[in-house]
JSON list of C-alpha atoms in Angstrom, two decimals:
[
{"chain": "A", "resi": 1, "resn": "LYS", "atom": "CA", "xyz": [1.25, 14.38, 39.35]},
{"chain": "A", "resi": 2, "resn": "ALA", "atom": "CA", "xyz": [3.67, 16.83, 37.76]},
{"chain": "A", "resi": 3, "resn": "GLY", "atom": "CA", "xyz": [4.15, 16.59, 34.02]},
{"chain": "A", "resi": 4, "resn": "VAL", "atom": "CA", "xyz": [7.35, 16.45, 32.02]},
{"chain": "A", "resi": 5, "resn": "THR", "atom": "CA", "xyz": [9.46, 19.51, 32.65]},
{"chain": "A", "resi": 6, "resn": "GLN", "atom": "CA", "xyz": [12.16, 20.91, 30.43]},
{"chain": "A", "resi": 7, "resn": "THR", "atom": "CA", "xyz": [14.71, 23.59, 31.22]},
{"chain": "A", "resi": 8, "resn": "PRO", "atom": "CA", "xyz": [15.46, 26.11, 30.02]},
{"chain": "A", "resi": 9, "resn": "ARG", "atom": "CA", "xyz": [12.38, 27.02, 27.97]},
{"chain": "A", "resi": 10, "resn": "TYR", "atom": "CA", "xyz": [14.28, 29.41, 25.72]},
{"chain": "A", "resi": 11, "resn": "LEU", "atom": "CA", "xyz": [17.93, 29.63, 24.81]},
{"chain": "A", "resi": 12, "resn": "ILE", "atom": "CA", "xyz": [19.98, 31.78, 22.46]},
{"chain": "A", "resi": 13, "resn": "LYS", "atom": "CA", "xyz": [23.46, 30.66, 21.48]},
{"chain": "A", "resi": 14, "resn": "THR", "atom": "CA", "xyz": [25.97, 31.52, 18.78]},
{"chain": "A", "resi": 15, "resn": "ARG", "atom": "CA", "xyz": [27.53, 29.26, 16.21]},
{"chain": "A", "resi": 16, "resn": "GLY", "atom": "CA", "xyz": [30.29, 27.06, 17.54]},
{"chain": "A", "resi": 17, "resn": "GLN", "atom": "CA", "xyz": [29.05, 27.06, 21.12]},
{"chain": "A", "resi": 18, "resn": "GLN", "atom": "CA", "xyz": [27.71, 24.04, 22.89]},
{"chain": "A", "resi": 19, "resn": "VAL", "atom": "CA", "xyz": [24.44, 23.67, 24.79]},
{"chain": "A", "resi": 20, "resn": "THR", "atom": "CA", "xyz": [22.92, 21.33, 27.36]},
{"chain": "A", "resi": 21, "resn": "LEU", "atom": "CA", "xyz": [19.18, 20.85, 27.72]},
{"chain": "A", "resi": 22, "resn": "SER", "atom": "CA", "xyz": [17.51, 19.14, 30.65]},
{"chain": "A", "resi": 23, "resn": "CYS", "atom": "CA", "xyz": [14.40, 17.00, 30.96]},
{"chain": "A", "resi": 24, "resn": "SER", "atom": "CA", "xyz": [12.69, 15.68, 34.08]},
{"chain": "A", "resi": 25, "resn": "PRO", "atom": "CA", "xyz": [10.22, 12.91, 33.29]},
{"chain": "A", "resi": 26, "resn": "ILE", "atom": "CA", "xyz": [6.99, 12.20, 35.08]},
{"chain": "A", "resi": 27, "resn": "SER", "atom": "CA", "xyz": [7.65, 10.48, 38.38]},
{"chain": "A", "resi": 28, "resn": "GLY", "atom": "CA", "xyz": [7.93, 6.72, 37.85]},
{"chain": "A", "resi": 29, "resn": "HIS", "atom": "CA", "xyz": [8.60, 6.99, 34.13]},
{"chain": "A", "resi": 30, "resn": "ARG", "atom": "CA", "xyz": [11.83, 5.30, 33.11]},
{"chain": "A", "resi": 31, "resn": "SER", "atom": "CA", "xyz": [11.91, 5.94, 29.37]},
{"chain": "A", "resi": 32, "resn": "VAL", "atom": "CA", "xyz": [12.90, 9.34, 28.02]},
{"chain": "A", "resi": 33, "resn": "SER", "atom": "CA", "xyz": [12.97, 10.22, 24.33]},
{"chain": "A", "resi": 34, "resn": "TRP", "atom": "CA", "xyz": [14.19, 13.38, 22.63]},
{"chain": "A", "resi": 35, "resn": "TYR", "atom": "CA", "xyz": [12.85, 14.92, 19.44]},
{"chain": "A", "resi": 36, "resn": "GLN", "atom": "CA", "xyz": [13.77, 17.91, 17.30]},
{"chain": "A", "resi": 37, "resn": "GLN", "atom": "CA", "xyz": [10.95, 19.91, 15.75]},
{"chain": "A", "resi": 38, "resn": "THR", "atom": "CA", "xyz": [11.59, 22.22, 12.82]},
{"chain": "A", "resi": 39, "resn": "PRO", "atom": "CA", "xyz": [8.99, 23.84, 10.53]},
{"chain": "A", "resi": 40, "resn": "GLY", "atom": "CA", "xyz": [9.88, 21.83, 7.45]},
{"chain": "A", "resi": 41, "resn": "GLN", "atom": "CA", "xyz": [10.74, 18.48, 9.03]},
{"chain": "A", "resi": 42, "resn": "GLY", "atom": "CA", "xyz": [8.17, 17.97, 11.73]},
{"chain": "A", "resi": 43, "resn": "LEU", "atom": "CA", "xyz": [9.31, 15.99, 14.75]},
{"chain": "A", "resi": 44, "resn": "GLN", "atom": "CA", "xyz": [12.46, 13.97, 14.25]},
{"chain": "A", "resi": 45, "resn": "PHE", "atom": "CA", "xyz": [13.60, 11.34, 16.72]},
{"chain": "A", "resi": 46, "resn": "LEU", "atom": "CA", "xyz": [16.97, 11.97, 18.31]},
{"chain": "A", "resi": 47, "resn": "PHE", "atom": "CA", "xyz": [17.40, 9.19, 20.88]},
{"chain": "A", "resi": 48, "resn": "GLU", "atom": "CA", "xyz": [15.73, 7.25, 23.67]},
{"chain": "A", "resi": 49, "resn": "TYR", "atom": "CA", "xyz": [17.10, 6.38, 27.08]},
{"chain": "A", "resi": 50, "resn": "PHE", "atom": "CA", "xyz": [15.89, 3.69, 29.41]},
{"chain": "A", "resi": 51, "resn": "SER", "atom": "CA", "xyz": [17.51, 2.84, 32.72]},
{"chain": "A", "resi": 52, "resn": "GLU", "atom": "CA", "xyz": [20.50, 5.06, 31.97]},
{"chain": "A", "resi": 53, "resn": "THR", "atom": "CA", "xyz": [21.19, 3.30, 28.66]},
{"chain": "A", "resi": 54, "resn": "GLN", "atom": "CA", "xyz": [20.66, 4.63, 25.17]},
{"chain": "A", "resi": 55, "resn": "ARG", "atom": "CA", "xyz": [18.20, 2.16, 23.72]},
{"chain": "A", "resi": 56, "resn": "ASN", "atom": "CA", "xyz": [17.52, 3.70, 20.34]},
{"chain": "A", "resi": 57, "resn": "LYS", "atom": "CA", "xyz": [19.05, 6.42, 18.20]},
{"chain": "A", "resi": 58, "resn": "GLY", "atom": "CA", "xyz": [17.91, 8.50, 15.26]},
{"chain": "A", "resi": 59, "resn": "ASN", "atom": "CA", "xyz": [19.88, 9.76, 12.30]},
{"chain": "A", "resi": 60, "resn": "PHE", "atom": "CA", "xyz": [21.61, 12.76, 13.79]},
{"chain": "A", "resi": 61, "resn": "PRO", "atom": "CA", "xyz": [25.33, 13.56, 13.74]},
{"chain": "A", "resi": 62, "resn": "GLY", "atom": "CA", "xyz": [27.56, 12.79, 16.70]},
{"chain": "A", "resi": 63, "resn": "ARG", "atom": "CA", "xyz": [27.37, 16.44, 17.81]},
{"chain": "A", "resi": 64, "resn": "PHE", "atom": "CA", "xyz": [24.07, 15.44, 19.39]},
{"chain": "A", "resi": 65, "resn": "SER", "atom": "CA", "xyz": [24.46, 13.33, 22.49]},
{"chain": "A", "resi": 66, "resn": "GLY", "atom": "CA", "xyz": [22.51, 12.54, 25.59]},
{"chain": "A", "resi": 67, "resn": "ARG", "atom": "CA", "xyz": [22.53, 10.76, 28.88]},
{"chain": "A", "resi": 68, "resn": "GLN", "atom": "CA", "xyz": [20.17, 9.63, 31.58]},
{"chain": "A", "resi": 69, "resn": "PHE", "atom": "CA", "xyz": [20.73, 9.66, 35.30]},
{"chain": "A", "resi": 70, "resn": "SER", "atom": "CA", "xyz": [19.69, 7.12, 37.91]},
{"chain": "A", "resi": 71, "resn": "ASN", "atom": "CA", "xyz": [16.63, 9.23, 38.79]},
{"chain": "A", "resi": 72, "resn": "SER", "atom": "CA", "xyz": [15.57, 9.03, 35.09]},
{"chain": "A", "resi": 73, "resn": "ARG", "atom": "CA", "xyz": [16.29, 12.70, 34.47]},
{"chain": "A", "resi": 74, "resn": "SER", "atom": "CA", "xyz": [17.91, 13.20, 31.10]},
{"chain": "A", "resi": 75, "resn": "GLU", "atom": "CA", "xyz": [20.12, 15.74, 29.41]},
{"chain": "A", "resi": 76, "resn": "MET", "atom": "CA", "xyz": [20.96, 16.26, 25.80]},
{"chain": "A", "resi": 77, "resn": "ASN", "atom": "CA", "xyz": [24.01, 18.09, 24.56]},
{"chain": "A", "resi": 78, "resn": "VAL", "atom": "CA", "xyz": [24.71, 19.69, 21.23]},
{"chain": "A", "resi": 79, "resn": "SER", "atom": "CA", "xyz": [28.31, 20.65, 20.54]},
{"chain": "A", "resi": 80, "resn": "THR", "atom": "CA", "xyz": [29.65, 23.02, 17.89]},
{"chain": "A", "resi": 81, "resn": "LEU", "atom": "CA", "xyz": [26.25, 24.56, 17.23]},
{"chain": "A", "resi": 82, "resn": "GLU", "atom": "CA", "xyz": [25.20, 25.31, 13.67]},
{"chain": "A", "resi": 83, "resn": "LEU", "atom": "CA", "xyz": [22.50, 27.68, 12.44]},
{"chain": "A", "resi": 84, "resn": "GLY", "atom": "CA", "xyz": [20.43, 24.67, 11.36]},
{"chain": "A", "resi": 85, "resn": "ASP", "atom": "CA", "xyz": [20.26, 23.44, 14.94]},
{"chain": "A", "resi": 86, "resn": "SER", "atom": "CA", "xyz": [17.74, 26.18, 15.70]},
{"chain": "A", "resi": 87, "resn": "ALA", "atom": "CA", "xyz": [14.61, 24.26, 16.62]},
{"chain": "A", "resi": 88, "resn": "LEU", "atom": "CA", "xyz": [12.22, 23.25, 19.35]},
{"chain": "A", "resi": 89, "resn": "TYR", "atom": "CA", "xyz": [13.66, 20.32, 21.30]},
{"chain": "A", "resi": 90, "resn": "LEU", "atom": "CA", "xyz": [11.03, 18.11, 22.87]},
{"chain": "A", "resi": 91, "resn": "CYS", "atom": "CA", "xyz": [11.43, 15.52, 25.55]},
{"chain": "A", "resi": 92, "resn": "ALA", "atom": "CA", "xyz": [8.88, 12.75, 26.12]},
{"chain": "A", "resi": 93, "resn": "SER", "atom": "CA", "xyz": [8.61, 10.20, 28.90]},
{"chain": "A", "resi": 94, "resn": "SER", "atom": "CA", "xyz": [6.72, 6.95, 29.28]},
{"chain": "A", "resi": 95, "resn": "LEU", "atom": "CA", "xyz": [6.39, 4.31, 31.96]},
{"chain": "A", "resi": 96, "resn": "GLU", "atom": "CA", "xyz": [8.65, 1.60, 30.65]},
{"chain": "A", "resi": 97, "resn": "GLY", "atom": "CA", "xyz": [9.11, -0.76, 27.75]},
{"chain": "A", "resi": 98, "resn": "PRO", "atom": "CA", "xyz": [8.98, 0.43, 24.17]},
{"chain": "A", "resi": 99, "resn": "PRO", "atom": "CA", "xyz": [7.47, 3.87, 24.47]},
{"chain": "A", "resi": 100, "resn": "VAL", "atom": "CA", "xyz": [5.27, 3.43, 21.47]},
{"chain": "A", "resi": 101, "resn": "ARG", "atom": "CA", "xyz": [3.25, 0.80, 23.29]},
{"chain": "A", "resi": 102, "resn": "ASN", "atom": "CA", "xyz": [2.63, 3.23, 26.08]},
{"chain": "A", "resi": 103, "resn": "GLU", "atom": "CA", "xyz": [1.43, 6.74, 25.85]},
{"chain": "A", "resi": 104, "resn": "GLN", "atom": "CA", "xyz": [4.29, 9.19, 25.58]},
{"chain": "A", "resi": 105, "resn": "PHE", "atom": "CA", "xyz": [3.93, 12.39, 27.56]},
{"chain": "A", "resi": 106, "resn": "PHE", "atom": "CA", "xyz": [5.71, 15.38, 26.09]},
{"chain": "A", "resi": 107, "resn": "GLY", "atom": "CA", "xyz": [7.20, 18.36, 27.83]},
{"chain": "A", "resi": 108, "resn": "PRO", "atom": "CA", "xyz": [6.68, 21.93, 26.56]},
{"chain": "A", "resi": 109, "resn": "GLY", "atom": "CA", "xyz": [10.05, 21.93, 24.81]},
{"chain": "A", "resi": 110, "resn": "THR", "atom": "CA", "xyz": [13.14, 24.10, 24.77]},
{"chain": "A", "resi": 111, "resn": "ARG", "atom": "CA", "xyz": [13.28, 26.67, 21.98]},
{"chain": "A", "resi": 112, "resn": "LEU", "atom": "CA", "xyz": [16.91, 26.94, 20.86]},
{"chain": "A", "resi": 113, "resn": "THR", "atom": "CA", "xyz": [17.98, 29.78, 18.61]},
{"chain": "A", "resi": 114, "resn": "VAL", "atom": "CA", "xyz": [21.47, 29.73, 17.11]},
{"chain": "A", "resi": 115, "resn": "LEU", "atom": "CA", "xyz": [22.76, 33.07, 15.82]},
{"chain": "B", "resi": 1, "resn": "ASP", "atom": "CA", "xyz": [13.34, 10.14, 3.10]},
{"chain": "B", "resi": 2, "resn": "GLN", "atom": "CA", "xyz": [9.98, 10.97, 4.67]},
{"chain": "B", "resi": 3, "resn": "GLN", "atom": "CA", "xyz": [8.51, 7.65, 5.73]},
{"chain": "B", "resi": 4, "resn": "VAL", "atom": "CA", "xyz": [5.40, 9.24, 7.20]},
{"chain": "B", "resi": 5, "resn": "LYS", "atom": "CA", "xyz": [3.72, 11.92, 5.12]},
{"chain": "B", "resi": 6, "resn": "GLN", "atom": "CA", "xyz": [0.98, 14.38, 5.86]},
{"chain": "B", "resi": 7, "resn": "ASN", "atom": "CA", "xyz": [0.43, 16.01, 2.52]},
{"chain": "B", "resi": 8, "resn": "SER", "atom": "CA", "xyz": [-2.01, 18.67, 3.69]},
{"chain": "B", "resi": 9, "resn": "PRO", "atom": "CA", "xyz": [-0.20, 21.32, 5.70]},
{"chain": "B", "resi": 10, "resn": "SER", "atom": "CA", "xyz": [-3.47, 22.94, 6.68]},
{"chain": "B", "resi": 11, "resn": "LEU", "atom": "CA", "xyz": [-7.20, 22.28, 6.83]},
{"chain": "B", "resi": 12, "resn": "SER", "atom": "CA", "xyz": [-10.12, 24.55, 7.64]},
{"chain": "B", "resi": 13, "resn": "VAL", "atom": "CA", "xyz": [-13.46, 23.11, 8.81]},
{"chain": "B", "resi": 14, "resn": "GLN", "atom": "CA", "xyz": [-16.63, 24.66, 10.13]},
{"chain": "B", "resi": 15, "resn": "GLU", "atom": "CA", "xyz": [-17.68, 23.99, 13.71]},
{"chain": "B", "resi": 16, "resn": "GLY", "atom": "CA", "xyz": [-19.94, 20.96, 13.93]},
{"chain": "B", "resi": 17, "resn": "ARG", "atom": "CA", "xyz": [-18.71, 19.41, 10.69]},
{"chain": "B", "resi": 18, "resn": "ILE", "atom": "CA", "xyz": [-16.36, 16.48, 10.26]},
{"chain": "B", "resi": 19, "resn": "SER", "atom": "CA", "xyz": [-12.59, 17.00, 10.12]},
{"chain": "B", "resi": 20, "resn": "ILE", "atom": "CA", "xyz": [-10.61, 14.38, 8.23]},
{"chain": "B", "resi": 21, "resn": "LEU", "atom": "CA", "xyz": [-6.85, 14.40, 8.54]},
{"chain": "B", "resi": 22, "resn": "ASN", "atom": "CA", "xyz": [-4.84, 12.09, 6.35]},
{"chain": "B", "resi": 23, "resn": "CYS", "atom": "CA", "xyz": [-1.50, 10.35, 6.69]},
{"chain": "B", "resi": 24, "resn": "ASP", "atom": "CA", "xyz": [0.43, 8.06, 4.36]},
{"chain": "B", "resi": 25, "resn": "TYR", "atom": "CA", "xyz": [3.40, 5.87, 5.15]},
{"chain": "B", "resi": 26, "resn": "THR", "atom": "CA", "xyz": [5.93, 3.97, 3.11]},
{"chain": "B", "resi": 27, "resn": "ASN", "atom": "CA", "xyz": [7.57, 1.57, 5.57]},
{"chain": "B", "resi": 28, "resn": "SER", "atom": "CA", "xyz": [5.68, -1.74, 5.55]},
{"chain": "B", "resi": 29, "resn": "MET", "atom": "CA", "xyz": [7.36, -2.64, 8.86]},
{"chain": "B", "resi": 30, "resn": "PHE", "atom": "CA", "xyz": [5.32, -0.04, 10.73]},
{"chain": "B", "resi": 31, "resn": "ASP", "atom": "CA", "xyz": [2.86, -1.85, 12.98]},
{"chain": "B", "resi": 32, "resn": "TYR", "atom": "CA", "xyz": [1.58, 0.82, 15.34]},
{"chain": "B", "resi": 33, "resn": "PHE", "atom": "CA", "xyz": [0.23, 4.27, 14.57]},
{"chain": "B", "resi": 34, "resn": "LEU", "atom": "CA", "xyz": [-0.57, 7.25, 16.74]},
{"chain": "B", "resi": 35, "resn": "TRP", "atom": "CA", "xyz": [-2.04, 10.72, 16.44]},
{"chain": "B", "resi": 36, "resn": "TYR", "atom": "CA", "xyz": [-0.88, 13.64, 18.53]},
{"chain": "B", "resi": 37, "resn": "LYS", "atom": "CA", "xyz": [-2.31, 17.13, 18.88]},
{"chain": "B", "resi": 38, "resn": "LYS", "atom": "CA", "xyz": [-0.11, 20.15, 19.52]},
{"chain": "B", "resi": 39, "resn": "TYR", "atom": "CA", "xyz": [-1.05, 23.64, 20.66]},
{"chain": "B", "resi": 40, "resn": "PRO", "atom": "CA", "xyz": [1.45, 26.51, 20.34]},
{"chain": "B", "resi": 41, "resn": "ALA", "atom": "CA", "xyz": [4.02, 26.67, 23.14]},
{"chain": "B", "resi": 42, "resn": "GLU", "atom": "CA", "xyz": [3.00, 23.21, 24.41]},
{"chain": "B", "resi": 43, "resn": "GLY", "atom": "CA", "xyz": [4.30, 19.72, 23.80]},
{"chain": "B", "resi": 44, "resn": "PRO", "atom": "CA", "xyz": [2.28, 17.28, 21.68]},
{"chain": "B", "resi": 45, "resn": "THR", "atom": "CA", "xyz": [-0.56, 15.46, 23.45]},
{"chain": "B", "resi": 46, "resn": "PHE", "atom": "CA", "xyz": [-1.41, 11.86, 22.66]},
{"chain": "B", "resi": 47, "resn": "LEU", "atom": "CA", "xyz": [-4.87, 11.51, 21.08]},
{"chain": "B", "resi": 48, "resn": "ILE", "atom": "CA", "xyz": [-5.47, 8.03, 19.80]},
{"chain": "B", "resi": 49, "resn": "SER", "atom": "CA", "xyz": [-3.58, 5.04, 18.46]},
{"chain": "B", "resi": 50, "resn": "ILE", "atom": "CA", "xyz": [-4.19, 1.93, 16.38]},
{"chain": "B", "resi": 51, "resn": "SER", "atom": "CA", "xyz": [-2.38, -1.35, 15.98]},
{"chain": "B", "resi": 52, "resn": "SER", "atom": "CA", "xyz": [-1.87, -2.84, 12.53]},
{"chain": "B", "resi": 53, "resn": "ILE", "atom": "CA", "xyz": [-4.11, -5.78, 13.47]},
{"chain": "B", "resi": 54, "resn": "LYS", "atom": "CA", "xyz": [-7.09, -3.43, 13.52]},
{"chain": "B", "resi": 55, "resn": "ASP", "atom": "CA", "xyz": [-8.63, -1.20, 10.89]},
{"chain": "B", "resi": 56, "resn": "LYS", "atom": "CA", "xyz": [-10.54, 1.14, 13.17]},
{"chain": "B", "resi": 57, "resn": "ASN", "atom": "CA", "xyz": [-10.28, 2.56, 16.65]},
{"chain": "B", "resi": 58, "resn": "GLU", "atom": "CA", "xyz": [-12.74, 4.95, 18.21]},
{"chain": "B", "resi": 59, "resn": "ASP", "atom": "CA", "xyz": [-12.49, 7.21, 21.24]},
{"chain": "B", "resi": 60, "resn": "GLY", "atom": "CA", "xyz": [-15.30, 9.68, 21.72]},
{"chain": "B", "resi": 61, "resn": "ARG", "atom": "CA", "xyz": [-15.29, 12.20, 18.89]},
{"chain": "B", "resi": 62, "resn": "PHE", "atom": "CA", "xyz": [-12.05, 10.78, 17.49]},
{"chain": "B", "resi": 63, "resn": "THR", "atom": "CA", "xyz": [-11.80, 7.78, 15.17]},
{"chain": "B", "resi": 64, "resn": "VAL", "atom": "CA", "xyz": [-8.71, 6.51, 13.43]},
{"chain": "B", "resi": 65, "resn": "PHE", "atom": "CA", "xyz": [-8.97, 4.34, 10.33]},
{"chain": "B", "resi": 66, "resn": "LEU", "atom": "CA", "xyz": [-6.13, 2.22, 8.99]},
{"chain": "B", "resi": 67, "resn": "ASN", "atom": "CA", "xyz": [-5.92, 0.90, 5.43]},
{"chain": "B", "resi": 68, "resn": "LYS", "atom": "CA", "xyz": [-2.83, -1.32, 5.39]},
{"chain": "B", "resi": 69, "resn": "SER", "atom": "CA", "xyz": [-3.03, -2.19, 1.72]},
{"chain": "B", "resi": 70, "resn": "ALA", "atom": "CA", "xyz": [-2.97, 1.50, 0.82]},
{"chain": "B", "resi": 71, "resn": "LYS", "atom": "CA", "xyz": [-0.54, 2.34, 3.63]},
{"chain": "B", "resi": 72, "resn": "HIS", "atom": "CA", "xyz": [-2.92, 5.09, 4.66]},
{"chain": "B", "resi": 73, "resn": "LEU", "atom": "CA", "xyz": [-4.52, 6.19, 7.87]},
{"chain": "B", "resi": 74, "resn": "SER", "atom": "CA", "xyz": [-6.91, 8.95, 8.69]},
{"chain": "B", "resi": 75, "resn": "LEU", "atom": "CA", "xyz": [-8.21, 10.72, 11.77]},
{"chain": "B", "resi": 76, "resn": "HIS", "atom": "CA", "xyz": [-11.86, 11.72, 11.86]},
{"chain": "B", "resi": 77, "resn": "ILE", "atom": "CA", "xyz": [-13.10, 14.30, 14.34]},
{"chain": "B", "resi": 78, "resn": "VAL", "atom": "CA", "xyz": [-16.88, 14.51, 14.65]},
{"chain": "B", "resi": 79, "resn": "PRO", "atom": "CA", "xyz": [-18.24, 17.01, 15.45]},
{"chain": "B", "resi": 80, "resn": "SER", "atom": "CA", "xyz": [-15.37, 19.47, 15.14]},
{"chain": "B", "resi": 81, "resn": "GLN", "atom": "CA", "xyz": [-15.09, 22.09, 17.87]},
{"chain": "B", "resi": 82, "resn": "PRO", "atom": "CA", "xyz": [-13.12, 25.36, 18.01]},
{"chain": "B", "resi": 83, "resn": "GLY", "atom": "CA", "xyz": [-10.91, 23.86, 20.72]},
{"chain": "B", "resi": 84, "resn": "ASP", "atom": "CA", "xyz": [-9.77, 21.25, 18.20]},
{"chain": "B", "resi": 85, "resn": "SER", "atom": "CA", "xyz": [-7.83, 23.94, 16.35]},
{"chain": "B", "resi": 86, "resn": "ALA", "atom": "CA", "xyz": [-4.23, 22.78, 16.62]},
{"chain": "B", "resi": 87, "resn": "VAL", "atom": "CA", "xyz": [-1.48, 21.02, 14.68]},
{"chain": "B", "resi": 88, "resn": "TYR", "atom": "CA", "xyz": [-2.05, 17.28, 14.34]},
{"chain": "B", "resi": 89, "resn": "PHE", "atom": "CA", "xyz": [0.85, 14.89, 13.92]},
{"chain": "B", "resi": 90, "resn": "CYS", "atom": "CA", "xyz": [0.63, 11.35, 12.66]},
{"chain": "B", "resi": 91, "resn": "ALA", "atom": "CA", "xyz": [3.31, 8.98, 14.00]},
{"chain": "B", "resi": 92, "resn": "ALA", "atom": "CA", "xyz": [4.30, 5.38, 13.33]},
{"chain": "B", "resi": 93, "resn": "SER", "atom": "CA", "xyz": [6.57, 2.76, 14.81]},
{"chain": "B", "resi": 94, "resn": "ALA", "atom": "CA", "xyz": [8.17, -0.50, 13.74]},
{"chain": "B", "resi": 95, "resn": "ARG", "atom": "CA", "xyz": [8.91, -2.71, 16.68]},
{"chain": "B", "resi": 96, "resn": "ALA", "atom": "CA", "xyz": [12.47, -3.95, 16.69]},
{"chain": "B", "resi": 97, "resn": "GLY", "atom": "CA", "xyz": [13.23, -6.09, 19.70]},
{"chain": "B", "resi": 98, "resn": "THR", "atom": "CA", "xyz": [12.69, -4.05, 22.81]},
{"chain": "B", "resi": 99, "resn": "ALA", "atom": "CA", "xyz": [13.66, -0.80, 21.20]},
{"chain": "B", "resi": 100, "resn": "SER", "atom": "CA", "xyz": [11.42, 1.28, 19.06]},
{"chain": "B", "resi": 101, "resn": "LYS", "atom": "CA", "xyz": [11.05, 4.88, 18.00]},
{"chain": "B", "resi": 102, "resn": "LEU", "atom": "CA", "xyz": [8.33, 7.09, 16.65]},
{"chain": "B", "resi": 103, "resn": "THR", "atom": "CA", "xyz": [8.53, 8.46, 13.14]},
{"chain": "B", "resi": 104, "resn": "PHE", "atom": "CA", "xyz": [6.41, 11.57, 12.80]},
{"chain": "B", "resi": 105, "resn": "GLY", "atom": "CA", "xyz": [4.81, 13.28, 9.86]},
{"chain": "B", "resi": 106, "resn": "THR", "atom": "CA", "xyz": [5.23, 17.01, 9.31]},
{"chain": "B", "resi": 107, "resn": "GLY", "atom": "CA", "xyz": [1.84, 17.86, 10.75]},
{"chain": "B", "resi": 108, "resn": "THR", "atom": "CA", "xyz": [-1.47, 19.32, 9.56]},
{"chain": "B", "resi": 109, "resn": "ARG", "atom": "CA", "xyz": [-2.74, 22.57, 11.03]},
{"chain": "B", "resi": 110, "resn": "LEU", "atom": "CA", "xyz": [-6.49, 22.29, 11.65]},
{"chain": "B", "resi": 111, "resn": "GLN", "atom": "CA", "xyz": [-8.53, 25.45, 11.97]},
{"chain": "B", "resi": 112, "resn": "VAL", "atom": "CA", "xyz": [-12.12, 25.02, 13.15]},
{"chain": "B", "resi": 113, "resn": "THR", "atom": "CA", "xyz": [-14.15, 28.10, 12.32]},
{"chain": "B", "resi": 114, "resn": "LEU", "atom": "CA", "xyz": [-17.37, 29.31, 13.88]}
]
């Protein structure tokens, strides 16, 4: 069974631009969560999607948004990029229900660098 | 406001000895705790979890202990192996209806030396 895949793996953007990251969950998994990892802050929860609906949201500004498609694939978008958005963005999928009651499987992440 | 804290950014242990990684939390609503391991250039991998109704959970070389009164949990790895060298994240959740999210600590880098 293929794992969680994220594209692209690396991305370089400049301030003010916008970016879209993609995540394909493990087949059959309906919950997709997004996290931002930075050296000083660890992993911070962005949002979770389940059956195309945002079910939970972290404390990030509205520049960060996401969506989920009927095949459970998910995208996240960051508009008006800032230098502080440089981070590793991780996607995790789980079967269904609250992800914390099921094992979450993480993808390798997308490394975003904002210049 | 860091609700889950891993106060040791790094830890070095000799092969064969016990590794003890610590985690403290402040939110008394947390009722489920997990440990993840992360190698460079890979996503975190689930290791072991514990519900707040238990105080210990064991899986092979990995044991997690939970002290609710102290709001403290620890991960014990016995015996430690070089392949255990990685960054370990503690995570916690507070169930709220059908929605929940993981709150992670900042991680502890474990180095197992020969």
